[in-house]
mmCIF file of C-alpha atoms in Angstrom:
data_model
loop_
_atom_site.group_PDB
_atom_site.id
_atom_site.type_symbol
_atom_site.label_atom_id
_atom_site.label_comp_id
_atom_site.label_asym_id
_atom_site.label_seq_id
_atom_site.Cartn_x
_atom_site.Cartn_y
_atom_site.Cartn_z
ATOM 1 C CA MET A 1 -105.572 14.313 -95.760
ATOM 2 C CA ARG A 2 -105.624 18.076 -94.795
ATOM 3 C CA ASN A 3 -109.588 18.385 -96.229
ATOM 4 C CA MET A 4 -110.157 15.323 -93.434
ATOM 5 C CA VAL A 5 -108.765 17.255 -90.916
ATOM 6 C CA CYS A 6 -110.344 20.459 -91.429
ATOM 7 C CA VAL A 7 -114.093 18.365 -91.429
ATOM 8 C CA MET A 8 -113.759 16.516 -88.304
ATOM 9 C CA VAL A 9 -112.552 20.077 -86.947
ATOM 10 C CA LEU A 10 -115.597 21.950 -87.719
ATOM 11 C CA ILE A 11 -117.497 19.014 -87.119
ATOM 12 C CA PHE A 12 -116.249 19.676 -83.606
ATOM 13 C CA GLY A 13 -117.012 22.851 -83.393
ATOM 14 C CA LEU A 14 -120.766 22.419 -84.540
ATOM 15 C CA SER A 15 -121.282 19.451 -81.985
ATOM 16 C CA CYS A 16 -119.934 21.495 -79.436
ATOM 17 C CA GLY A 17 -122.467 24.801 -80.625
ATOM 18 C CA THR A 18 -125.185 22.423 -80.493
ATOM 19 C CA ALA A 19 -124.785 21.097 -77.064
ATOM 20 C CA ASP A 20 -124.585 25.051 -75.923
ATOM 21 C CA ALA A 21 -127.261 25.894 -78.277
ATOM 22 C CA GLN A 22 -129.366 22.761 -76.834
ATOM 23 C CA ASP A 23 -128.777 24.484 -73.134
ATOM 24 C CA ARG A 24 -130.601 27.629 -74.396
ATOM 25 C CA GLY A 25 -133.576 26.247 -75.831
ATOM 26 C CA GLY A 26 -135.870 29.014 -74.219
ATOM 27 C CA ARG A 27 -133.745 31.634 -75.537
ATOM 28 C CA SER A 28 -133.358 30.279 -79.350
ATOM 29 C CA GLY A 29 -137.206 30.033 -79.229
ATOM 30 C CA ARG A 30 -136.957 25.819 -78.810
ATOM 31 C CA ALA A 31 -138.682 24.228 -76.057
ATOM 32 C CA SER A 32 -136.099 23.050 -73.301
ATOM 33 C CA ARG A 33 -135.075 19.963 -72.996
ATOM 34 C CA ALA A 34 -135.147 17.318 -70.010
ATOM 35 C CA PRO A 35 -132.196 17.223 -67.593
ATOM 36 C CA GLN A 36 -130.057 14.356 -67.314
ATOM 37 C CA ARG A 37 -130.553 12.168 -64.618
ATOM 38 C CA GLU A 38 -127.568 11.142 -63.017
ATOM 39 C CA ASP A 39 -128.965 7.689 -61.907
ATOM 40 C CA GLY A 40 -130.715 6.644 -64.856
ATOM 41 C CA PRO A 41 -132.179 3.231 -65.032
ATOM 42 C CA PRO A 42 -130.100 1.012 -67.986
ATOM 43 C CA GLY A 43 -131.140 2.943 -71.366
ATOM 44 C CA PHE A 44 -131.312 5.839 -70.201
ATOM 45 C CA PRO A 45 -128.228 8.869 -69.964
ATOM 46 C CA GLY A 46 -127.308 9.031 -66.707
ATOM 47 C CA GLN A 47 -124.058 6.880 -64.664
ATOM 48 C CA GLY A 48 -126.598 3.783 -65.318
ATOM 49 C CA GLY A 49 -127.287 4.330 -68.429
ATOM 50 C CA MET A 50 -126.207 3.219 -71.631
ATOM 51 C CA ARG A 51 -123.732 5.786 -74.139
ATOM 52 C CA PRO A 52 -124.900 9.152 -74.300
ATOM 53 C CA PRO A 53 -127.286 10.497 -77.396
ATOM 54 C CA SER A 54 -124.850 11.156 -80.258
ATOM 55 C CA PHE A 55 -124.038 14.835 -81.443
ATOM 56 C CA PRO A 56 -126.944 16.066 -84.104
ATOM 57 C CA ILE A 57 -124.591 17.283 -86.594
ATOM 58 C CA VAL A 58 -122.893 13.469 -86.322
ATOM 59 C CA SER A 59 -125.981 12.591 -87.185
ATOM 60 C CA ASN A 60 -126.504 14.020 -90.216
ATOM 61 C CA LEU A 61 -122.928 12.214 -91.523
ATOM 62 C CA ASP A 62 -124.021 8.934 -90.569
ATOM 63 C CA THR A 63 -125.523 8.545 -93.437
ATOM 64 C CA ASN A 64 -125.998 4.450 -93.170
ATOM 65 C CA GLY A 65 -127.587 4.945 -89.353
ATOM 66 C CA ASP A 66 -125.244 2.458 -87.343
ATOM 67 C CA GLY A 67 -124.130 4.667 -85.386
ATOM 68 C CA ILE A 68 -120.123 4.954 -86.436
ATOM 69 C CA LEU A 69 -118.739 7.294 -89.298
ATOM 70 C CA ASP A 70 -116.446 5.209 -91.098
ATOM 71 C CA SER A 71 -114.307 6.575 -94.225
ATOM 72 C CA ASP A 72 -116.800 6.928 -97.058
ATOM 73 C CA GLU A 73 -118.646 8.884 -94.825
ATOM 74 C CA ILE A 74 -115.773 10.915 -93.441
ATOM 75 C CA ALA A 75 -114.806 11.600 -97.039
ATOM 76 C CA LYS A 76 -118.081 12.654 -97.767
ATOM 77 C CA ALA A 77 -118.554 14.951 -94.894
ATOM 78 C CA ALA A 78 -117.805 18.041 -96.330
ATOM 79 C CA GLU A 79 -120.523 17.305 -99.674
ATOM 80 C CA VAL A 80 -123.176 16.529 -96.360
ATOM 81 C CA LEU A 81 -122.481 19.788 -94.558
ATOM 82 C CA ARG A 82 -123.324 22.252 -98.241
ATOM 83 C CA LYS A 83 -126.128 20.290 -98.441
ATOM 84 C CA LEU A 84 -127.395 21.009 -94.919
ATOM 85 C CA ASP A 85 -126.668 24.651 -95.836
ATOM 86 C CA ARG A 86 -130.080 24.994 -97.171
ATOM 87 C CA ASN A 87 -130.137 29.037 -97.673
ATOM 88 C CA GLY A 88 -126.396 29.093 -99.599
ATOM 89 C CA ASP A 89 -124.770 31.040 -97.156
ATOM 90 C CA GLY A 90 -121.870 29.597 -96.423
ATOM 91 C CA LYS A 91 -122.839 29.122 -92.464
ATOM 92 C CA LEU A 92 -125.011 26.572 -90.557
ATOM 93 C CA THR A 93 -127.430 27.520 -87.929
ATOM 94 C CA GLU A 94 -129.048 26.247 -85.717
ATOM 95 C CA ASP A 95 -132.256 25.048 -87.328
ATOM 96 C CA GLU A 96 -130.058 23.420 -90.254
ATOM 97 C CA TYR A 97 -128.309 21.068 -88.604
ATOM 98 C CA LEU A 98 -130.170 20.268 -85.797
ATOM 99 C CA PRO A 99 -131.955 16.916 -86.563
ATOM 100 C CA PHE A 100 -135.449 17.561 -85.985
ATOM 101 C CA PRO A 101 -136.478 21.248 -84.990
ATOM 102 C CA PRO A 102 -139.490 20.456 -83.001
ATOM 103 C CA GLY A 103 -142.507 21.275 -84.214
ATOM 104 C CA ARG A 104 -140.943 22.855 -87.378
ATOM 105 C CA PRO A 105 -143.222 22.182 -90.528
ATOM 106 C CA GLY A 106 -142.012 20.568 -93.500
ATOM 107 C CA ALA A 107 -143.044 19.529 -97.037
ATOM 108 C CA PHE A 108 -144.193 15.574 -97.020
ATOM 109 C CA GLU A 109 -142.660 14.943 -100.261
ATOM 110 C CA GLU A 110 -139.653 15.916 -99.967
ATOM 111 C CA GLN A 111 -139.634 13.751 -97.021
ATOM 112 C CA GLU A 112 -140.576 10.729 -99.299
ATOM 113 C CA ASN A 113 -137.317 12.065 -101.499
ATOM 114 C CA GLN A 114 -135.000 11.751 -99.125
ATOM 115 C CA ARG A 115 -135.886 8.154 -98.601
ATOM 116 C CA GLY A 116 -133.686 5.270 -99.951
ATOM 117 C CA ASP A 117 -131.481 2.639 -100.146
ATOM 118 C CA ALA A 118 -128.174 2.945 -97.334
ATOM 119 C CA PRO A 119 -124.829 1.222 -98.605
ATOM 120 C CA ASP A 120 -125.661 -2.079 -96.850
ATOM 121 C CA GLY A 121 -128.963 -2.320 -98.791
ATOM 122 C CA ARG A 122 -130.999 -1.238 -95.911
ATOM 123 C CA ARG A 123 -133.505 1.028 -96.133
ATOM 124 C CA ARG A 124 -133.383 4.471 -94.269
ATOM 125 C CA SER A 125 -135.500 6.838 -92.624
ATOM 126 C CA ALA A 126 -135.759 10.362 -93.779
ATOM 127 C CA ARG A 127 -132.837 11.745 -91.840
ATOM 128 C CA GLY A 128 -130.590 8.701 -92.743
ATOM 129 C CA VAL A 129 -130.722 7.090 -88.960
ATOM 130 C CA ARG A 130 -132.742 3.798 -89.598
ATOM 131 C CA GLY A 131 -135.967 4.832 -86.746
ATOM 132 C CA GLY A 132 -135.115 8.591 -86.761
ATOM 133 C CA PRO A 133 -137.501 10.808 -86.937
ATOM 134 C CA PRO A 134 -138.112 13.053 -89.753
ATOM 135 C CA ASN A 135 -136.375 16.193 -89.771
ATOM 136 C CA ALA A 136 -137.581 20.076 -91.218
ATOM 137 C CA GLU A 137 -135.730 19.074 -94.491
ATOM 138 C CA ALA A 138 -137.007 15.726 -95.188
ATOM 139 C CA GLY A 139 -140.549 16.382 -93.979
ATOM 140 C CA ALA A 140 -143.203 16.597 -91.930
ATOM 141 C CA ARG A 141 -143.634 15.167 -88.137
ATOM 142 C CA PRO A 142 -146.145 12.252 -88.048
ATOM 143 C CA SER A 143 -148.623 14.376 -85.778
ATOM 144 C CA ASP A 144 -147.891 17.035 -88.907
ATOM 145 C CA PHE A 145 -149.589 14.919 -91.269
ATOM 146 C CA GLU A 146 -152.179 13.170 -89.337
ATOM 147 C CA SER A 147 -155.484 13.453 -89.812
ATOM 148 C CA SER A 148 -158.594 13.673 -87.593
ATOM 149 C CA PRO A 149 -160.964 10.716 -87.003
ATOM 150 C CA LEU A 150 -163.546 10.551 -89.800
ATOM 151 C CA ALA A 151 -167.062 9.343 -89.221
ATOM 152 C CA LYS A 152 -168.733 6.363 -90.804
ATOM 153 C CA ASP A 153 -172.189 6.911 -89.642
ATOM 154 C CA ASP A 154 -174.346 9.628 -88.198
ATOM 155 C CA ALA A 155 -174.055 7.263 -84.609
ATOM 156 C CA GLU A 156 -170.553 7.495 -84.921
ATOM 157 C CA GLN A 157 -170.389 11.624 -85.527
ATOM 158 C CA LYS A 158 -172.353 12.250 -82.666
ATOM 159 C CA ILE A 159 -169.848 10.219 -80.462
ATOM 160 C CA LEU A 160 -167.171 11.924 -81.830
ATOM 161 C CA ASP A 161 -168.886 15.732 -81.191
ATOM 162 C CA VAL A 162 -169.165 14.906 -77.703
ATOM 163 C CA LEU A 163 -165.401 13.548 -77.358
ATOM 164 C CA GLU A 164 -164.628 16.800 -78.702
ATOM 165 C CA ASP A 165 -166.596 18.909 -76.488
ATOM 166 C CA MET A 166 -165.174 17.069 -73.267
ATOM 167 C CA ASN A 167 -161.918 17.361 -75.107
ATOM 168 C CA LYS A 168 -162.278 21.121 -74.997
ATOM 169 C CA ALA A 169 -164.012 21.539 -71.662
ATOM 170 C CA GLY A 170 -162.153 18.927 -69.160
ATOM 171 C CA ARG A 171 -158.385 19.833 -69.913
ATOM 172 C CA ASN A 172 -158.071 19.468 -65.718
ATOM 173 C CA MET A 173 -159.808 16.216 -65.290
ATOM 174 C CA MET A 174 -158.182 13.169 -65.231
ATOM 175 C CA SER A 175 -158.374 11.594 -68.945
ATOM 176 C CA VAL A 176 -156.543 10.332 -71.502
ATOM 177 C CA PRO A 177 -155.432 12.576 -73.937
ATOM 178 C CA HIS A 178 -156.851 12.711 -77.460
ATOM 179 C CA ASP A 179 -154.582 10.638 -79.461
ATOM 180 C CA ASP A 180 -154.421 7.793 -76.390
ATOM 181 C CA GLY A 181 -157.891 7.845 -76.807
ATOM 182 C CA ARG A 182 -157.962 6.860 -80.443
ATOM 183 C CA PHE A 183 -155.000 4.682 -80.087
ATOM 184 C CA LEU A 184 -157.417 2.342 -77.505
ATOM 185 C CA ARG A 185 -160.386 2.395 -80.138
ATOM 186 C CA MET A 186 -158.248 1.241 -82.815
ATOM 187 C CA LEU A 187 -156.694 -1.215 -79.943
ATOM 188 C CA ALA A 188 -160.163 -2.489 -79.289
ATOM 189 C CA GLU A 189 -161.641 -2.424 -82.928
ATOM 190 C CA SER A 190 -158.779 -4.355 -83.877
ATOM 191 C CA VAL A 191 -158.698 -7.560 -81.712
ATOM 192 C CA ALA A 192 -162.964 -7.266 -80.804
ATOM 193 C CA PRO A 193 -162.889 -7.969 -77.338
ATOM 194 C CA GLU A 194 -166.287 -9.028 -75.467
ATOM 195 C CA ASN A 195 -165.507 -8.129 -71.912
ATOM 196 C CA VAL A 196 -163.486 -5.042 -71.349
ATOM 197 C CA VAL A 197 -162.717 -4.177 -68.071
ATOM 198 C CA GLU A 198 -161.516 -0.356 -67.358
ATOM 199 C CA ILE A 199 -159.734 1.026 -63.889
ATOM 200 C CA GLY A 200 -160.318 4.908 -63.281
ATOM 201 C CA THR A 201 -163.334 6.188 -65.342
ATOM 202 C CA SER A 202 -162.569 10.047 -64.716
ATOM 203 C CA GLN A 203 -165.456 11.605 -66.772
ATOM 204 C CA GLY A 204 -165.471 8.293 -69.426
ATOM 205 C CA TYR A 205 -163.366 10.006 -72.028
ATOM 206 C CA SER A 206 -161.119 7.041 -72.611
ATOM 207 C CA ALA A 207 -164.159 4.819 -71.980
ATOM 208 C CA ILE A 208 -166.359 6.825 -75.017
ATOM 209 C CA TRP A 209 -163.542 5.841 -77.118
ATOM 210 C CA LEU A 210 -163.846 2.397 -76.371
ATOM 211 C CA CYS A 211 -167.446 1.827 -76.880
ATOM 212 C CA LEU A 212 -166.500 3.509 -80.655
ATOM 213 C CA ALA A 213 -164.981 0.335 -81.214
ATOM 214 C CA LEU A 214 -167.409 -1.957 -78.892
ATOM 215 C CA ARG A 215 -170.449 -0.965 -80.967
ATOM 216 C CA THR A 216 -169.495 -1.883 -84.226
ATOM 217 C CA PHE A 217 -169.509 -5.964 -82.115
ATOM 218 C CA GLY A 218 -171.473 -5.819 -79.133
ATOM 219 C CA GLY A 219 -169.162 -5.776 -76.512
ATOM 220 C CA LYS A 220 -169.156 -4.768 -73.403
ATOM 221 C CA LEU A 221 -167.388 -2.193 -70.843
ATOM 222 C CA THR A 222 -167.321 -2.258 -67.264
ATOM 223 C CA THR A 223 -165.675 1.073 -65.506
ATOM 224 C CA PHE A 224 -164.377 1.389 -62.250
ATOM 225 C CA GLU A 225 -164.990 5.235 -60.352
ATOM 226 C CA VAL A 226 -164.075 5.997 -56.688
ATOM 227 C CA ASP A 227 -165.019 9.219 -56.950
ATOM 228 C CA ALA A 228 -168.713 10.288 -57.167
ATOM 229 C CA GLU A 229 -168.795 13.770 -58.540
ATOM 230 C CA ARG A 230 -167.029 11.995 -61.857
ATOM 231 C CA ALA A 231 -169.060 9.144 -61.525
ATOM 232 C CA ALA A 232 -171.959 11.164 -61.903
ATOM 233 C CA LEU A 233 -170.813 13.248 -64.933
ATOM 234 C CA ALA A 234 -169.025 9.736 -66.868
ATOM 235 C CA ARG A 235 -172.854 8.509 -66.788
ATOM 236 C CA LYS A 236 -174.170 11.771 -68.383
ATOM 237 C CA ASN A 237 -171.405 11.546 -70.899
ATOM 238 C CA PHE A 238 -172.331 8.399 -71.784
ATOM 239 C CA LYS A 239 -175.554 9.216 -71.948
ATOM 240 C CA ARG A 240 -174.781 12.008 -74.257
ATOM 241 C CA ALA A 241 -173.072 10.152 -76.602
ATOM 242 C CA GLY A 242 -175.762 7.349 -76.681
ATOM 243 C CA VAL A 243 -173.486 4.435 -74.874
ATOM 244 C CA GLU A 244 -174.678 3.837 -72.187
ATOM 245 C CA SER A 245 -176.635 0.554 -73.149
ATOM 246 C CA LEU A 246 -172.328 -0.358 -73.573
ATOM 247 C CA VAL A 247 -171.267 0.369 -70.413
ATOM 248 C CA THR A 248 -171.519 -0.552 -66.442
ATOM 249 C CA LEU A 249 -170.676 1.930 -64.153
ATOM 250 C CA ILE A 250 -169.699 0.459 -60.664
ATOM 251 C CA GLU A 251 -168.729 3.357 -58.562
ATOM 252 C CA GLY A 252 -166.403 2.434 -55.305
ATOM 253 C CA ASP A 253 -163.092 1.660 -54.738
ATOM 254 C CA ALA A 254 -161.821 -0.589 -57.575
ATOM 255 C CA HIS A 255 -159.393 -2.522 -55.094
ATOM 256 C CA GLU A 256 -162.457 -3.615 -53.236
ATOM 257 C CA GLU A 257 -164.946 -4.038 -56.049
ATOM 258 C CA ILE A 258 -163.142 -6.271 -58.762
ATOM 259 C CA GLY A 259 -163.387 -8.678 -56.324
ATOM 260 C CA LYS A 260 -166.480 -9.087 -57.015
ATOM 261 C CA LEU A 261 -165.875 -9.876 -61.215
ATOM 262 C CA LYS A 262 -166.723 -13.236 -62.502
ATOM 263 C CA ASP A 263 -166.159 -13.615 -66.276
ATOM 264 C CA PRO A 264 -163.508 -13.644 -68.286
ATOM 265 C CA ILE A 265 -161.912 -10.847 -69.182
ATOM 266 C CA ASP A 266 -160.439 -10.242 -73.057
ATOM 267 C CA LEU A 267 -159.094 -6.434 -72.739
ATOM 268 C CA LEU A 268 -158.146 -4.140 -69.245
ATOM 269 C CA PHE A 269 -157.553 -0.889 -69.214
ATOM 270 C CA ILE A 270 -155.374 0.747 -66.258
ATOM 271 C CA ASP A 271 -155.577 4.596 -65.695
ATOM 272 C CA ALA A 272 -155.954 4.877 -62.342
ATOM 273 C CA ASP A 273 -153.609 5.078 -58.903
ATOM 274 C CA LYS A 274 -150.249 4.673 -60.086
ATOM 275 C CA GLU A 275 -149.095 2.517 -56.662
ATOM 276 C CA GLY A 276 -152.069 0.196 -56.976
ATOM 277 C CA TYR A 277 -150.986 -1.289 -60.600
ATOM 278 C CA ARG A 278 -150.111 -4.079 -59.416
ATOM 279 C CA ASP A 279 -152.865 -4.911 -56.803
ATOM 280 C CA TYR A 280 -155.123 -4.700 -60.201
ATOM 281 C CA LEU A 281 -152.855 -6.832 -61.911
ATOM 282 C CA GLU A 282 -152.259 -9.994 -59.100
ATOM 283 C CA LYS A 283 -156.512 -9.354 -58.734
ATOM 284 C CA LEU A 284 -157.403 -9.419 -62.628
ATOM 285 C CA LEU A 285 -154.575 -11.519 -64.128
ATOM 286 C CA PRO A 286 -156.346 -14.641 -63.194
ATOM 287 C CA LEU A 287 -159.642 -13.615 -65.217
ATOM 288 C CA LEU A 288 -157.613 -12.248 -68.254
ATOM 289 C CA ARG A 289 -158.195 -15.069 -70.978
ATOM 290 C CA PRO A 290 -155.339 -16.556 -72.912
ATOM 291 C CA GLY A 291 -154.323 -13.853 -75.332
ATOM 292 C CA GLY A 292 -155.683 -10.862 -73.412
ATOM 293 C CA LEU A 293 -154.355 -7.419 -73.494
ATOM 294 C CA ILE A 294 -153.567 -5.124 -70.045
ATOM 295 C CA VAL A 295 -153.134 -1.880 -71.228
ATOM 296 C CA ALA A 296 -151.629 0.357 -68.613
ATOM 297 C CA HIS A 297 -151.554 4.407 -68.608
ATOM 298 C CA ASN A 298 -148.435 6.561 -67.796
ATOM 299 C CA MET A 299 -145.859 4.524 -68.111
ATOM 300 C CA ASN A 300 -143.577 6.761 -68.137
ATOM 301 C CA LEU A 301 -140.123 7.465 -65.746
ATOM 302 C CA GLN A 302 -142.246 10.073 -63.858
ATOM 303 C CA GLN A 303 -145.457 8.238 -63.060
ATOM 304 C CA ALA A 304 -144.950 3.932 -63.400
ATOM 305 C CA ASP A 305 -144.460 2.051 -60.609
ATOM 306 C CA PRO A 306 -141.186 0.026 -60.551
ATOM 307 C CA ARG A 307 -143.003 -2.700 -58.673
ATOM 308 C CA TYR A 308 -145.804 -2.738 -61.796
ATOM 309 C CA VAL A 309 -143.537 -2.839 -64.140
ATOM 310 C CA LYS A 310 -141.071 -5.435 -62.572
ATOM 311 C CA ALA A 311 -144.133 -7.564 -62.401
ATOM 312 C CA ILE A 312 -144.788 -7.288 -66.094
ATOM 313 C CA THR A 313 -141.628 -7.668 -67.262
ATOM 314 C CA THR A 314 -140.428 -10.750 -65.513
ATOM 315 C CA ASN A 315 -143.478 -12.854 -65.728
ATOM 316 C CA PRO A 316 -142.913 -15.691 -68.791
ATOM 317 C CA LYS A 317 -146.451 -15.866 -69.039
ATOM 318 C CA LEU A 318 -146.457 -12.176 -69.839
ATOM 319 C CA GLU A 319 -145.068 -10.532 -72.875
ATOM 320 C CA THR A 320 -144.831 -6.559 -72.612
ATOM 321 C CA LEU A 321 -144.192 -3.555 -74.795
ATOM 322 C CA PHE A 322 -143.960 0.071 -73.566
ATOM 323 C CA ILE A 323 -145.072 2.283 -76.220
ATOM 324 C CA HIS A 324 -145.347 6.283 -76.811
ATOM 325 C CA VAL A 325 -148.519 7.351 -78.400
ATOM 326 C CA GLY A 326 -147.788 10.570 -76.961
ATOM 327 C CA GLN A 327 -146.206 11.754 -73.934
ATOM 328 C CA SER A 328 -147.657 9.737 -71.322
ATOM 329 C CA GLY A 329 -146.385 6.627 -72.169
ATOM 330 C CA ILE A 330 -148.318 3.355 -72.389
ATOM 331 C CA GLY A 331 -147.486 -0.522 -71.512
ATOM 332 C CA MET A 332 -149.126 -3.440 -73.201
ATOM 333 C CA THR A 333 -148.954 -6.761 -72.206
ATOM 334 C CA LEU A 334 -150.173 -9.716 -73.279
ATOM 335 C CA LYS A 335 -151.085 -12.676 -71.869
ATOM 336 C CA LYS A 336 -149.070 -15.615 -73.583
ATOM 337 C CA ARG A 337 -151.361 -18.358 -74.681
#
């Protein structure tokens, strides 16, 4: 009993230290965390949200990931804390007890060695919390061991080279991040859409990622851009990449121009004025074939239009999933068959 009390006192002290360390993020070299919302929606910290996030030190002790410290976990707490002390100095530093220090490298092999079955028989993640990201001790983050795209032929290499140049030169252009572009390509190649519509061409970066897939099965892309300068730049980039035959670029206000579309749509990608997303949805949903997909970019708390979110999450004919490939956030909506 005495040992249990000592362990719990230590946990409480470290937890308080963790909270203080997170508040001092900039001084410790870590990226500062976003302030807590006071009136967050359900599922987010704040008055309107669910339970607040647990202290990192407690996550290390919760070996079966059920959010509760049972008697066995409490009994083994001292052993777990000793294992966290990687340098054996008898103290636990911030880097040792925080679950996944941002940007901290690790060995992928160590991550695999840490995996195993939890006491309840379920597979646990590298840090012992189901679905949790790996930590420095357990292994690298996914972004640490992802590889760059590999070209299967010279034509694909040419496109990838153009995309790399655009990514370096167009930092201030309104384009999707690199990983989101890769996601679009993988999605398009897996579902093989014949007719793709994009709202918001910008310099053509996301369109070229889509064309990497479309070129393999003969699909076509119609993309809309309201800004004449960006439209001209996009046309040049399409030609540089050798995909101009796959793309029809319509210059003008998409809210007006999309009314001229007649053919069924297999895949719709929206990355334009956020307040206009619902209008695009209402006008193009009738053209989206059953089984077709709507991919909406910038679906995060700061940018997503609540009216669009409500429209895609309350329609029984639609099924929506929100995906976070990077920081932007993607909403993927299926039109049910």
